[in-house]
PDB file of C-alpha atoms in Angstrom:
ATOM      1  CA  PRO U   1      -0.008  -0.064  -0.071  1.00  0.00           C
ATOM      2  CA  GLU U   2       0.954   3.677  -0.325  1.00  0.00           C
ATOM      3  CA  PRO U   3       2.375   4.890   1.798  1.00  0.00           C
ATOM      4  CA  ASN U   4       4.433   1.784   2.309  1.00  0.00           C
ATOM      5  CA  LEU U   5       4.536   0.720   5.983  1.00  0.00           C
ATOM      6  CA  MET U   6       7.433  -1.703   5.766  1.00  0.00           C
ATOM      7  CA  GLY U   7      10.222   0.300   3.966  1.00  0.00           C
ATOM      8  CA  VAL U   8      10.994   0.679   0.292  1.00  0.00           C
ATOM      9  CA  ASP U   9      14.406  -1.274   0.230  1.00  0.00           C
ATOM     10  CA  GLY U  10      16.336  -3.625   2.444  1.00  0.00           C
ATOM     11  CA  ARG U  11      17.920  -0.920   4.588  1.00  0.00           C
ATOM     12  CA  GLU U  12      14.495   0.648   5.435  1.00  0.00           C
ATOM     13  CA  GLN U  13      12.902  -2.852   5.931  1.00  0.00           C
ATOM     14  CA  ALA U  14      15.654  -3.767   8.278  1.00  0.00           C
ATOM     15  CA  LEU U  15      15.176  -0.562  10.359  1.00  0.00           C
ATOM     16  CA  VAL U  16      11.414  -1.074  10.558  1.00  0.00           C
ATOM     17  CA  MET U  17      11.691  -4.735  11.558  1.00  0.00           C
ATOM     18  CA  ASN U  18      14.410  -3.998  14.097  1.00  0.00           C
ATOM     19  CA  TRP U  19      12.289  -1.432  15.808  1.00  0.00           C
ATOM     20  CA  HIS U  20       9.151  -3.626  15.549  1.00  0.00           C
ATOM     21  CA  GLU U  21      11.065  -6.526  17.142  1.00  0.00           C
ATOM     22  CA  GLN U  22      12.429  -4.200  19.957  1.00  0.00           C
ATOM     23  CA  ILE U  23       8.904  -2.906  20.601  1.00  0.00           C
ATOM     24  CA  LEU U  24       7.577  -6.488  20.886  1.00  0.00           C
ATOM     25  CA  THR U  25      10.510  -7.748  23.147  1.00  0.00           C
ATOM     26  CA  GLU U  26      11.128  -4.805  25.387  1.00  0.00           C
ATOM     27  CA  GLY U  27       7.642  -3.171  25.338  1.00  0.00           C
ATOM     28  CA  PHE U  28       4.887  -5.632  24.911  1.00  0.00           C
ATOM     29  CA  LEU U  29       6.591  -8.546  26.829  1.00  0.00           C
ATOM     30  CA  ALA U  30       7.350  -6.151  29.791  1.00  0.00           C
ATOM     31  CA  GLY U  31       3.671  -4.942  29.632  1.00  0.00           C
ATOM     32  CA  GLY U  32       2.365  -8.460  29.461  1.00  0.00           C
ATOM     33  CA  GLU U  33       4.416  -9.491  32.494  1.00  0.00           C
ATOM     34  CA  ALA U  34       3.012  -6.552  34.402  1.00  0.00           C
ATOM     35  CA  LEU U  35      -0.558  -7.009  33.295  1.00  0.00           C
ATOM     36  CA  ARG U  36      -0.812 -10.750  33.954  1.00  0.00           C
ATOM     37  CA  ASN U  37       0.706 -10.351  37.371  1.00  0.00           C
ATOM     38  CA  PHE U  38      -1.334  -7.175  38.309  1.00  0.00           C
ATOM     39  CA  VAL U  39      -4.910  -7.343  36.948  1.00  0.00           C
ATOM     40  CA  LYS U  40      -7.518  -9.197  39.192  1.00  0.00           C
ATOM     41  CA  GLY U  41      -8.841 -10.916  36.080  1.00  0.00           C
ATOM     42  CA  PHE U  42      -5.716 -12.857  35.679  1.00  0.00           C
ATOM     43  CA  GLU U  43      -5.538 -14.144  39.286  1.00  0.00           C
ATOM     44  CA  ASN U  44      -4.278 -17.745  39.208  1.00  0.00           C
ATOM     45  CA  ARG U  45      -3.907 -17.194  35.329  1.00  0.00           C
ATOM     46  CA  ALA U  46      -0.505 -15.294  35.382  1.00  0.00           C
ATOM     47  CA  LEU U  47       0.734 -17.600  32.563  1.00  0.00           C
ATOM     48  CA  THR U  48      -1.184 -18.842  29.560  1.00  0.00           C
ATOM     49  CA  GLY U  49      -1.926 -22.454  29.088  1.00  0.00           C
ATOM     50  CA  PRO U  50      -3.981 -25.196  30.830  1.00  0.00           C
ATOM     51  CA  LYS U  51      -2.404 -25.017  34.251  1.00  0.00           C
ATOM     52  CA  SER U  52      -3.097 -22.316  36.786  1.00  0.00           C
ATOM     53  CA  PHE U  53      -0.272 -20.097  37.962  1.00  0.00           C
ATOM     54  CA  ARG U  54      -0.637 -17.504  40.730  1.00  0.00           C
ATOM     55  CA  GLN U  55       0.262 -13.918  40.300  1.00  0.00           C
ATOM     56  CA  ILE U  56       3.584 -12.675  41.557  1.00  0.00           C
ATOM     57  CA  PRO U  57       3.403  -8.955  42.574  1.00  0.00           C
ATOM     58  CA  GLU U  58       7.149  -8.568  42.166  1.00  0.00           C
ATOM     59  CA  LEU U  59       6.889  -9.604  38.498  1.00  0.00           C
ATOM     60  CA  ALA U  60       4.152  -6.909  38.013  1.00  0.00           C
ATOM     61  CA  GLU U  61       6.532  -4.296  39.355  1.00  0.00           C
ATOM     62  CA  ARG U  62       9.359  -5.681  37.380  1.00  0.00           C
ATOM     63  CA  GLY U  63       7.344  -5.478  34.165  1.00  0.00           C
ATOM     64  CA  ARG U  64       6.298  -1.910  34.959  1.00  0.00           C
ATOM     65  CA  ILE U  65       9.842  -0.889  35.397  1.00  0.00           C
ATOM     66  CA  ARG U  66      10.937  -2.622  32.226  1.00  0.00           C
ATOM     67  CA  LEU U  67       8.098  -0.856  30.295  1.00  0.00           C
ATOM     68  CA  GLU U  68       9.005   2.478  31.745  1.00  0.00           C
ATOM     69  CA  LEU U  69      12.605   1.920  30.707  1.00  0.00           C
ATOM     70  CA  PHE U  70      11.393   1.171  27.239  1.00  0.00           C
ATOM     71  CA  MET U  71       9.410   4.231  27.075  1.00  0.00           C
ATOM     72  CA  GLU U  72      12.546   6.202  27.852  1.00  0.00           C
ATOM     73  CA  VAL U  73      14.310   4.436  24.895  1.00  0.00           C
ATOM     74  CA  LEU U  74      11.418   5.429  22.643  1.00  0.00           C
ATOM     75  CA  ASP U  75      11.637   9.012  23.930  1.00  0.00           C
ATOM     76  CA  GLN U  76      15.377   9.104  23.129  1.00  0.00           C
ATOM     77  CA  ARG U  77      14.758   7.743  19.569  1.00  0.00           C
ATOM     78  CA  LEU U  78      11.901  10.307  18.970  1.00  0.00           C
ATOM     79  CA  ALA U  79      14.290  13.068  19.945  1.00  0.00           C
ATOM     80  CA  GLN U  80      16.223  12.063  16.838  1.00  0.00           C
ATOM     81  CA  SER U  81      13.384  11.289  14.423  1.00  0.00           C
ATOM     82  CA  PRO U  82       9.863  12.394  13.869  1.00  0.00           C
ATOM     83  CA  TYR U  83       8.784   8.744  13.788  1.00  0.00           C
ATOM     84  CA  VAL U  84      10.083   5.495  15.393  1.00  0.00           C
ATOM     85  CA  ALA U  85      12.010   3.709  12.632  1.00  0.00           C
ATOM     86  CA  LEU U  86      12.094   6.086   9.614  1.00  0.00           C
ATOM     87  CA  GLU U  87      11.396   9.787   8.746  1.00  0.00           C
ATOM     88  CA  ARG U  88       7.815   8.632   8.090  1.00  0.00           C
ATOM     89  CA  PHE U  89       5.027   6.588   9.569  1.00  0.00           C
ATOM     90  CA  THR U  90       5.631   2.759   9.411  1.00  0.00           C
ATOM     91  CA  MET U  91       4.362  -0.318  11.196  1.00  0.00           C
ATOM     92  CA  ALA U  92       6.925   0.278  13.956  1.00  0.00           C
ATOM     93  CA  ASP U  93       4.826   3.386  14.860  1.00  0.00           C
ATOM     94  CA  ILE U  94       1.743   1.256  14.876  1.00  0.00           C
ATOM     95  CA  GLY U  95       3.321  -1.248  17.328  1.00  0.00           C
ATOM     96  CA  ALA U  96       4.807   1.522  19.450  1.00  0.00           C
ATOM     97  CA  PHE U  97       1.408   3.373  19.582  1.00  0.00           C
ATOM     98  CA  VAL U  98      -0.409   0.253  20.666  1.00  0.00           C
ATOM     99  CA  CYS U  99       2.381  -0.446  23.236  1.00  0.00           C
ATOM    100  CA  ALA U 100       2.219   3.121  24.740  1.00  0.00           C
ATOM    101  CA  ASP U 101      -1.623   2.838  24.929  1.00  0.00           C
ATOM    102  CA  PHE U 102      -1.301  -0.619  26.599  1.00  0.00           C
ATOM    103  CA  ALA U 103       0.901   0.887  29.359  1.00  0.00           C
ATOM    104  CA  SER U 104      -2.058   2.722  30.656  1.00  0.00           C
ATOM    105  CA  TRP U 105      -3.646  -0.770  31.399  1.00  0.00           C
ATOM    106  CA  VAL U 106      -0.980  -1.255  34.044  1.00  0.00           C
ATOM    107  CA  LYS U 107      -1.277   2.278  35.411  1.00  0.00           C
ATOM    108  CA  LEU U 108       1.794   3.513  33.576  1.00  0.00           C
ATOM    109  CA  PRO U 109       0.849   6.569  31.556  1.00  0.00           C
ATOM    110  CA  VAL U 110       3.489   8.361  29.429  1.00  0.00           C
ATOM    111  CA  ARG U 111       5.230  10.591  31.845  1.00  0.00           C
ATOM    112  CA  ASP U 112       6.094  14.269  31.488  1.00  0.00           C
ATOM    113  CA  GLN U 113       9.761  13.190  31.478  1.00  0.00           C
ATOM    114  CA  CYS U 114       9.295  11.825  27.965  1.00  0.00           C
ATOM    115  CA  PRO U 115       8.420  14.967  26.023  1.00  0.00           C
ATOM    116  CA  ASN U 116       9.401  13.521  22.656  1.00  0.00           C
ATOM    117  CA  LEU U 117       7.173  10.402  23.212  1.00  0.00           C
ATOM    118  CA  ARG U 118       4.371  12.636  24.417  1.00  0.00           C
ATOM    119  CA  ARG U 119       4.684  14.759  21.175  1.00  0.00           C
ATOM    120  CA  TRP U 120       4.703  11.736  19.033  1.00  0.00           C
ATOM    121  CA  LEU U 121       1.837  10.105  20.842  1.00  0.00           C
ATOM    122  CA  ASP U 122      -0.366  13.216  20.508  1.00  0.00           C
ATOM    123  CA  GLU U 123       0.396  13.314  16.730  1.00  0.00           C
ATOM    124  CA  ILE U 124      -0.298   9.599  16.120  1.00  0.00           C
ATOM    125  CA  SER U 125      -3.410   9.900  18.292  1.00  0.00           C
ATOM    126  CA  ALA U 126      -4.729  12.613  16.040  1.00  0.00           C
ATOM    127  CA  ARG U 127      -4.543  10.364  12.985  1.00  0.00           C
ATOM    128  CA  PRO U 128      -7.974   9.007  11.825  1.00  0.00           C
ATOM    129  CA  SER U 129      -6.864   5.536  12.059  1.00  0.00           C
ATOM    130  CA  ALA U 130      -5.968   5.929  15.699  1.00  0.00           C
ATOM    131  CA  SER U 131      -9.732   6.437  16.681  1.00  0.00           C
ATOM    132  CA  VAL U 132     -10.726   2.928  15.522  1.00  0.00           C
TER     133      VAL U 132
END
């Protein structure tokens, strides 16, 4: 599609996929760890699968800390570039937007100490596709 969300050549595609993977591993996994060990609906379901696993509050806190650190990484990146991976909107921005929104589910809103992330989040939130 146009505009292309994955990059137009190997270099751009590598940058987009690198950031997308970092968002998944440092952002979503941290958020998932926090959520599954924090939300009452996951009591005794802290891990997926057929067996029950109790929540561990320390893992919720660790997940929140990891997610907060990742938000700082995004803030530093967005100080250098208007978007996460390239100079334009890509699927890395989509993943980062969902991850930043997901952080509010574990009571971790984007802090004032991350002005670049806040600017970017406000801009992405204003896009028509963000209201779906």
